């Protein structure tokens, strides 16, 4: 069991507590999404509590169970969740990865990817729940077009990195500011700006399947011929893309197109196409079923030479495609 509630985050924002696991499961299912919770070793006794501070498109939360539990929510569907243990640990199965999460580390759960977790009895977590609609809308604003595939993050947030530290500091600020002055955080003019800052930082700092597009848009307004070529590439990523087609849609010379990509994208068209296809293959490998092979997926994404694909893939993601497939 956990200690005195006086040191828990969001003190004064208790939403629910229960000593019965079934009772607390019903509450959590109605508050978040339908899921199953089991106490390891059997029994129903818990010391469960949920603190919640709603904002506009987010909520700040603290959650504990006070027992060793296994949780199977399936898919969150309508929201993302940043999970940051303050005591104890969790072990997440998400995006075909096993993530050990404890104080000083964090994870982000994407709504369209299956998740399950194990919590230690002494685990208490700060959590930031973010509306899927709001985060994907912010992404649309930043890339300048509609989101065609679900936004999926790399689930592990590395607080030891510069980018991860930026996410941690913003989350810490939200919790500390709410504890210090909940009235100010209740002002929509304040909470909307802080929410926007966290969403923008997440999208820029945490790797996801739109990171390459976001990086390109971050360099400024793209010239029309570069933008037209990129739009064509994105619409035909799994098809053959000859240079003559890019020249035709961009309506400039081959030299002007190359120069534009080098200046505004940071790489020639062929390298951009290869990187985007590698990202597509990576996401497919993460979600592939047991009947699919690396060769199948490489072919789907336009890679005909498996050895070259594997070498390029390892340079970009730090592991072989077969290793991603086994996660």
Tab-separated table of C-alpha atoms in Angstrom:
chain	number	residue	atom	x	y	z
A	1	UNK	CA	0.000	0.000	0.000
A	2	UNK	CA	1.030	3.598	-0.547
A	3	UNK	CA	1.756	6.156	2.111
A	4	UNK	CA	0.186	9.390	3.292
A	5	UNK	CA	-1.885	11.198	0.670
A	6	UNK	CA	-0.479	14.562	1.813
A	7	UNK	CA	2.419	14.281	-0.648
A	8	UNK	CA	0.387	13.060	-3.609
A	9	UNK	CA	0.086	15.194	-6.772
A	10	UNK	CA	-3.105	17.219	-7.287
A	11	UNK	CA	-3.897	17.271	-3.602
A	12	UNK	CA	-7.480	18.442	-3.183
A	13	UNK	CA	-8.528	17.089	-6.599
A	14	UNK	CA	-9.691	13.639	-5.499
A	15	UNK	CA	-12.158	12.345	-8.079
A	16	UNK	CA	-12.695	8.836	-6.716
A	17	UNK	CA	-11.241	6.310	-4.301
A	18	UNK	CA	-12.145	2.764	-3.405
A	19	UNK	CA	-10.869	-0.250	-1.503
A	20	UNK	CA	-12.633	-2.645	-3.910
A	21	UNK	CA	-11.055	-3.477	-7.273
A	22	UNK	CA	-14.323	-4.180	-9.111
A	23	UNK	CA	-15.799	-0.910	-7.911
A	24	UNK	CA	-12.751	1.041	-9.038
A	25	UNK	CA	-12.666	-0.766	-12.391
A	26	UNK	CA	-16.244	0.326	-13.090
A	27	UNK	CA	-15.312	3.900	-12.277
A	28	UNK	CA	-12.210	3.866	-14.497
A	29	UNK	CA	-14.123	2.251	-17.361
A	30	UNK	CA	-16.743	4.987	-17.261
A	31	UNK	CA	-14.129	7.750	-16.910
A	32	UNK	CA	-11.634	6.595	-19.551
A	33	UNK	CA	-12.460	3.490	-21.562
A	34	UNK	CA	-13.727	-0.017	-20.936
A	35	UNK	CA	-10.965	-2.220	-19.579
A	36	UNK	CA	-10.150	-5.183	-17.377
A	37	UNK	CA	-8.095	-5.033	-14.168
A	38	UNK	CA	-6.828	-8.025	-12.204
A	39	UNK	CA	-5.023	-8.110	-8.890
A	40	UNK	CA	-1.976	-10.348	-9.129
A	41	UNK	CA	-2.378	-13.258	-6.754
A	42	UNK	CA	-6.144	-12.789	-6.627
A	43	UNK	CA	-8.352	-10.851	-4.259
A	44	UNK	CA	-10.208	-7.559	-4.576
A	45	UNK	CA	-8.632	-5.394	-1.849
A	46	UNK	CA	-6.898	-2.272	-3.168
A	47	UNK	CA	-6.025	1.239	-2.046
A	48	UNK	CA	-7.088	2.886	-5.299
A	49	UNK	CA	-7.538	6.586	-5.872
A	50	UNK	CA	-7.785	8.964	-8.804
A	51	UNK	CA	-7.092	12.698	-8.633
A	52	UNK	CA	-8.185	14.745	-11.633
A	53	UNK	CA	-7.873	18.380	-12.724
A	54	UNK	CA	-9.708	19.039	-16.020
A	55	UNK	CA	-8.428	21.707	-18.402
A	56	UNK	CA	-9.919	22.319	-21.871
A	57	UNK	CA	-8.559	19.604	-24.170
A	58	UNK	CA	-6.442	17.899	-21.511
A	59	UNK	CA	-6.680	16.766	-17.930
A	60	UNK	CA	-4.014	16.359	-15.260
A	61	UNK	CA	-4.306	13.130	-13.298
A	62	UNK	CA	-2.795	11.116	-10.490
A	63	UNK	CA	-3.601	7.408	-10.283
A	64	UNK	CA	-2.670	4.596	-7.916
A	65	UNK	CA	-4.041	1.112	-7.226
A	66	UNK	CA	-2.174	0.202	-4.036
A	67	UNK	CA	-1.795	-3.409	-5.165
A	68	UNK	CA	0.058	-5.366	-7.834
A	69	UNK	CA	-2.346	-5.221	-10.771
A	70	UNK	CA	-2.531	-6.100	-14.464
A	71	UNK	CA	-4.557	-3.753	-16.676
A	72	UNK	CA	-5.955	-4.474	-20.150
A	73	UNK	CA	-7.659	-1.424	-21.677
A	74	UNK	CA	-7.121	-2.501	-25.282
A	75	UNK	CA	-7.236	0.796	-27.187
A	76	UNK	CA	-7.674	4.285	-25.740
A	77	UNK	CA	-9.279	5.376	-29.051
A	78	UNK	CA	-10.103	9.010	-28.220
A	79	UNK	CA	-7.095	10.231	-26.236
A	80	UNK	CA	-3.330	10.116	-25.790
A	81	UNK	CA	-1.838	9.587	-22.343
A	82	UNK	CA	1.541	10.645	-20.965
A	83	UNK	CA	2.395	8.457	-17.953
A	84	UNK	CA	5.067	9.517	-15.431
A	85	UNK	CA	5.544	7.354	-12.311
A	86	UNK	CA	6.383	9.217	-9.120
A	87	UNK	CA	6.713	6.020	-7.055
A	88	UNK	CA	7.059	2.366	-7.992
A	89	UNK	CA	7.041	1.147	-11.587
A	90	UNK	CA	4.903	-0.015	-14.479
A	91	UNK	CA	5.667	-2.317	-17.381
A	92	UNK	CA	3.855	-1.430	-20.602
A	93	UNK	CA	3.214	-3.531	-23.696
A	94	UNK	CA	2.595	-0.984	-26.446
A	95	UNK	CA	3.516	-0.552	-30.127
A	96	UNK	CA	5.095	-4.016	-29.963
A	97	UNK	CA	7.522	-2.771	-27.326
A	98	UNK	CA	7.964	-3.645	-23.650
A	99	UNK	CA	8.652	-0.465	-21.695
A	100	UNK	CA	9.757	-0.387	-18.060
A	101	UNK	CA	8.541	2.914	-16.659
A	102	UNK	CA	9.635	4.286	-13.284
A	103	UNK	CA	10.456	7.569	-11.578
A	104	UNK	CA	12.558	9.623	-13.981
A	105	UNK	CA	11.113	8.004	-17.111
A	106	UNK	CA	7.879	8.412	-19.048
A	107	UNK	CA	5.769	6.887	-21.794
A	108	UNK	CA	3.164	8.197	-24.192
A	109	UNK	CA	0.323	5.896	-25.229
A	110	UNK	CA	-1.210	6.353	-28.683
A	111	UNK	CA	-4.966	5.707	-28.958
A	112	UNK	CA	-4.941	3.442	-32.020
A	113	UNK	CA	-2.297	1.036	-30.676
A	114	UNK	CA	-3.147	-1.761	-28.233
A	115	UNK	CA	-1.820	-1.344	-24.702
A	116	UNK	CA	-1.621	-3.407	-21.524
A	117	UNK	CA	0.329	-2.777	-18.332
A	118	UNK	CA	1.459	-4.180	-15.011
A	119	UNK	CA	1.654	-1.866	-11.977
A	120	UNK	CA	3.660	-2.479	-8.819
A	121	UNK	CA	1.763	-2.123	-5.544
A	122	UNK	CA	3.687	1.040	-4.657
A	123	UNK	CA	3.169	2.672	-8.065
A	124	UNK	CA	1.604	6.115	-8.295
A	125	UNK	CA	1.602	7.966	-11.601
A	126	UNK	CA	1.121	11.515	-12.784
A	127	UNK	CA	-0.662	11.380	-16.115
A	128	UNK	CA	-1.611	13.923	-18.768
A	129	UNK	CA	-4.628	12.926	-20.833
A	130	UNK	CA	-4.760	14.711	-24.214
A	131	UNK	CA	-7.711	14.784	-26.593
A	132	UNK	CA	-6.906	12.916	-29.802
A	133	UNK	CA	-8.953	15.404	-31.818
A	134	UNK	CA	-7.075	18.365	-30.341
A	135	UNK	CA	-3.608	16.882	-30.852
A	136	UNK	CA	-4.295	15.751	-34.416
A	137	UNK	CA	-5.801	19.174	-35.194
A	138	UNK	CA	-2.623	20.834	-33.937
A	139	UNK	CA	-0.606	18.478	-36.133
A	140	UNK	CA	-2.731	19.455	-39.160
A	141	UNK	CA	-1.998	23.124	-38.478
A	142	UNK	CA	1.716	22.439	-38.278
A	143	UNK	CA	2.070	20.301	-41.422
A	144	UNK	CA	-0.434	22.296	-43.443
A	145	UNK	CA	-2.615	19.386	-44.520
A	146	UNK	CA	-5.060	16.787	-43.243
A	147	UNK	CA	-3.883	13.811	-41.200
A	148	UNK	CA	-4.493	10.698	-43.315
A	149	UNK	CA	-3.085	8.071	-40.934
A	150	UNK	CA	-3.436	8.011	-37.139
A	151	UNK	CA	-0.711	9.882	-35.269
A	152	UNK	CA	1.443	7.268	-33.508
A	153	UNK	CA	4.301	8.215	-31.184
A	154	UNK	CA	7.382	6.285	-30.208
A	155	UNK	CA	6.076	5.331	-26.734
A	156	UNK	CA	9.313	5.827	-24.772
A	157	UNK	CA	10.008	9.421	-23.704
A	158	UNK	CA	13.666	9.809	-22.814
A	159	UNK	CA	13.839	12.381	-20.012
A	160	UNK	CA	17.621	12.108	-20.217
A	161	UNK	CA	17.646	13.715	-23.667
A	162	UNK	CA	17.316	17.432	-24.359
A	163	UNK	CA	13.967	17.002	-26.138
A	164	UNK	CA	12.631	14.641	-23.484
A	165	UNK	CA	13.659	17.064	-20.756
A	166	UNK	CA	11.633	19.801	-22.474
A	167	UNK	CA	8.532	17.603	-22.316
A	168	UNK	CA	9.211	16.791	-18.658
A	169	UNK	CA	9.641	20.445	-17.690
A	170	UNK	CA	6.357	21.439	-19.343
A	171	UNK	CA	4.465	18.606	-17.655
A	172	UNK	CA	6.036	19.496	-14.303
A	173	UNK	CA	5.014	23.120	-14.783
A	174	UNK	CA	1.383	22.177	-15.454
A	175	UNK	CA	1.145	20.104	-12.272
A	176	UNK	CA	3.030	22.609	-10.121
A	177	UNK	CA	1.082	25.579	-11.445
A	178	UNK	CA	-2.229	23.836	-10.796
A	179	UNK	CA	-1.149	22.971	-7.266
A	180	UNK	CA	-0.054	26.563	-6.622
A	181	UNK	CA	-2.940	28.414	-8.302
A	182	UNK	CA	-5.799	26.222	-9.587
A	183	UNK	CA	-7.905	29.323	-10.190
A	184	UNK	CA	-5.434	30.662	-12.742
A	185	UNK	CA	-5.268	27.282	-14.480
A	186	UNK	CA	-9.056	27.348	-14.644
A	187	UNK	CA	-8.904	30.477	-16.804
A	188	UNK	CA	-9.293	29.250	-20.396
A	189	UNK	CA	-7.027	32.011	-21.686
A	190	UNK	CA	-4.209	30.521	-19.637
A	191	UNK	CA	-4.967	26.811	-19.961
A	192	UNK	CA	-5.430	26.972	-23.743
A	193	UNK	CA	-2.002	28.532	-24.242
A	194	UNK	CA	-0.323	26.021	-21.934
A	195	UNK	CA	-2.084	23.110	-23.625
A	196	UNK	CA	-1.007	24.400	-27.017
A	197	UNK	CA	2.593	24.697	-25.807
A	198	UNK	CA	2.640	21.092	-24.589
A	199	UNK	CA	1.034	19.751	-27.780
A	200	UNK	CA	3.487	21.651	-29.973
A	201	UNK	CA	6.456	20.489	-27.902
A	202	UNK	CA	5.284	16.873	-28.031
A	203	UNK	CA	4.881	16.996	-31.800
A	204	UNK	CA	8.295	18.572	-32.349
A	205	UNK	CA	10.312	16.765	-29.663
A	206	UNK	CA	8.880	13.223	-29.513
A	207	UNK	CA	9.390	10.969	-32.585
A	208	UNK	CA	6.234	9.895	-34.440
A	209	UNK	CA	5.090	8.895	-37.911
A	210	UNK	CA	4.712	12.513	-39.074
A	211	UNK	CA	8.086	13.723	-37.782
A	212	UNK	CA	9.663	14.012	-41.234
A	213	UNK	CA	6.796	16.112	-42.602
A	214	UNK	CA	6.903	18.271	-39.507
A	215	UNK	CA	10.640	18.786	-39.839
A	216	UNK	CA	10.211	19.953	-43.419
A	217	UNK	CA	7.450	22.403	-42.536
A	218	UNK	CA	9.585	23.734	-39.700
A	219	UNK	CA	12.055	25.300	-42.093
A	220	UNK	CA	9.487	27.888	-43.194
A	221	UNK	CA	7.060	28.355	-46.074
A	222	UNK	CA	7.998	25.983	-48.879
A	223	UNK	CA	8.245	27.296	-52.431
A	224	UNK	CA	5.329	26.211	-54.574
A	225	UNK	CA	7.371	23.824	-56.742
A	226	UNK	CA	8.815	22.021	-53.696
A	227	UNK	CA	5.413	21.835	-52.006
A	228	UNK	CA	3.788	20.427	-55.161
A	229	UNK	CA	6.489	17.767	-55.474
A	230	UNK	CA	6.117	16.769	-51.807
A	231	UNK	CA	2.339	16.532	-52.142
A	232	UNK	CA	2.769	14.221	-55.129
A	233	UNK	CA	5.299	12.089	-53.256
A	234	UNK	CA	3.015	11.751	-50.210
A	235	UNK	CA	0.098	10.687	-52.413
A	236	UNK	CA	2.182	8.047	-54.217
A	237	UNK	CA	4.625	6.779	-51.600
A	238	UNK	CA	3.917	3.114	-52.342
A	239	UNK	CA	4.036	3.603	-56.112
A	240	UNK	CA	6.915	4.190	-58.498
A	241	UNK	CA	7.869	7.892	-58.487
A	242	UNK	CA	10.030	8.764	-61.510
A	243	UNK	CA	11.818	12.096	-61.547
A	244	UNK	CA	10.010	13.096	-64.727
A	245	UNK	CA	6.705	12.971	-62.804
A	246	UNK	CA	8.075	15.242	-60.069
A	247	UNK	CA	9.398	17.660	-62.669
A	248	UNK	CA	6.001	17.684	-64.385
A	249	UNK	CA	3.949	18.384	-61.241
A	250	UNK	CA	6.398	20.997	-59.951
A	251	UNK	CA	6.615	22.728	-63.343
A	252	UNK	CA	10.310	23.584	-62.985
A	253	UNK	CA	13.546	22.165	-64.335
A	254	UNK	CA	15.271	19.188	-62.744
A	255	UNK	CA	18.039	21.466	-61.514
A	256	UNK	CA	15.583	23.903	-59.878
A	257	UNK	CA	13.769	21.020	-58.198
A	258	UNK	CA	16.993	19.552	-56.804
A	259	UNK	CA	18.141	22.958	-55.592
A	260	UNK	CA	14.779	23.614	-53.911
A	261	UNK	CA	14.828	20.280	-52.081
A	262	UNK	CA	18.423	20.742	-50.966
A	263	UNK	CA	17.710	24.229	-49.638
A	264	UNK	CA	14.283	23.770	-48.034
A	265	UNK	CA	14.124	20.037	-47.254
A	266	UNK	CA	17.792	19.396	-46.593
A	267	UNK	CA	18.026	16.434	-48.971
A	268	UNK	CA	17.462	15.700	-52.681
A	269	UNK	CA	14.091	14.270	-53.778
A	270	UNK	CA	15.300	10.647	-53.915
A	271	UNK	CA	16.589	10.800	-50.325
A	272	UNK	CA	13.340	12.366	-49.102
A	273	UNK	CA	11.353	9.610	-50.841
A	274	UNK	CA	13.567	6.908	-49.334
A	275	UNK	CA	13.259	8.357	-45.813
A	276	UNK	CA	9.483	8.622	-46.039
A	277	UNK	CA	9.258	5.035	-47.307
A	278	UNK	CA	11.520	3.841	-44.505
A	279	UNK	CA	9.199	5.537	-41.992
A	280	UNK	CA	6.214	3.843	-43.630
A	281	UNK	CA	7.939	0.459	-43.475
A	282	UNK	CA	8.856	1.062	-39.825
A	283	UNK	CA	5.256	1.754	-38.837
A	284	UNK	CA	4.056	-1.268	-40.816
A	285	UNK	CA	6.628	-3.540	-39.176
A	286	UNK	CA	5.465	-2.375	-35.748
A	287	UNK	CA	1.849	-3.299	-36.502
A	288	UNK	CA	2.417	-6.361	-38.739
A	289	UNK	CA	0.716	-9.664	-37.973
A	290	UNK	CA	2.564	-12.986	-37.794
A	291	UNK	CA	1.881	-13.850	-41.442
A	292	UNK	CA	3.845	-10.874	-42.792
A	293	UNK	CA	7.569	-10.915	-43.484
A	294	UNK	CA	10.224	-8.231	-43.781
A	295	UNK	CA	10.415	-8.966	-47.500
A	296	UNK	CA	6.647	-8.501	-47.914
A	297	UNK	CA	6.685	-5.138	-46.168
A	298	UNK	CA	9.830	-3.931	-47.926
A	299	UNK	CA	8.209	-4.705	-51.278
A	300	UNK	CA	4.989	-2.905	-50.273
A	301	UNK	CA	7.046	0.219	-49.638
A	302	UNK	CA	8.996	0.102	-52.886
A	303	UNK	CA	12.230	-1.566	-51.730
A	304	UNK	CA	13.214	-4.282	-54.193
A	305	UNK	CA	16.727	-4.947	-52.833
A	306	UNK	CA	16.282	-6.470	-49.366
A	307	UNK	CA	19.937	-6.173	-48.332
A	308	UNK	CA	20.097	-2.482	-49.205
A	309	UNK	CA	16.752	-1.903	-47.474
A	310	UNK	CA	18.014	-3.559	-44.276
A	311	UNK	CA	21.213	-1.493	-44.291
A	312	UNK	CA	19.360	1.804	-44.864
A	313	UNK	CA	16.783	0.837	-42.237
A	314	UNK	CA	19.421	0.098	-39.601
A	315	UNK	CA	21.206	3.391	-40.262
A	316	UNK	CA	17.958	5.285	-39.776
A	317	UNK	CA	16.358	3.420	-36.850
A	318	UNK	CA	19.315	1.755	-35.139
A	319	UNK	CA	18.020	-1.787	-35.560
A	320	UNK	CA	17.352	-4.306	-38.316
A	321	UNK	CA	13.815	-4.557	-39.737
A	322	UNK	CA	13.666	-8.142	-38.471
A	323	UNK	CA	14.260	-6.841	-34.943
A	324	UNK	CA	11.396	-4.349	-35.269
A	325	UNK	CA	9.134	-7.126	-36.559
A	326	UNK	CA	9.882	-9.287	-33.502
A	327	UNK	CA	8.841	-6.632	-30.967
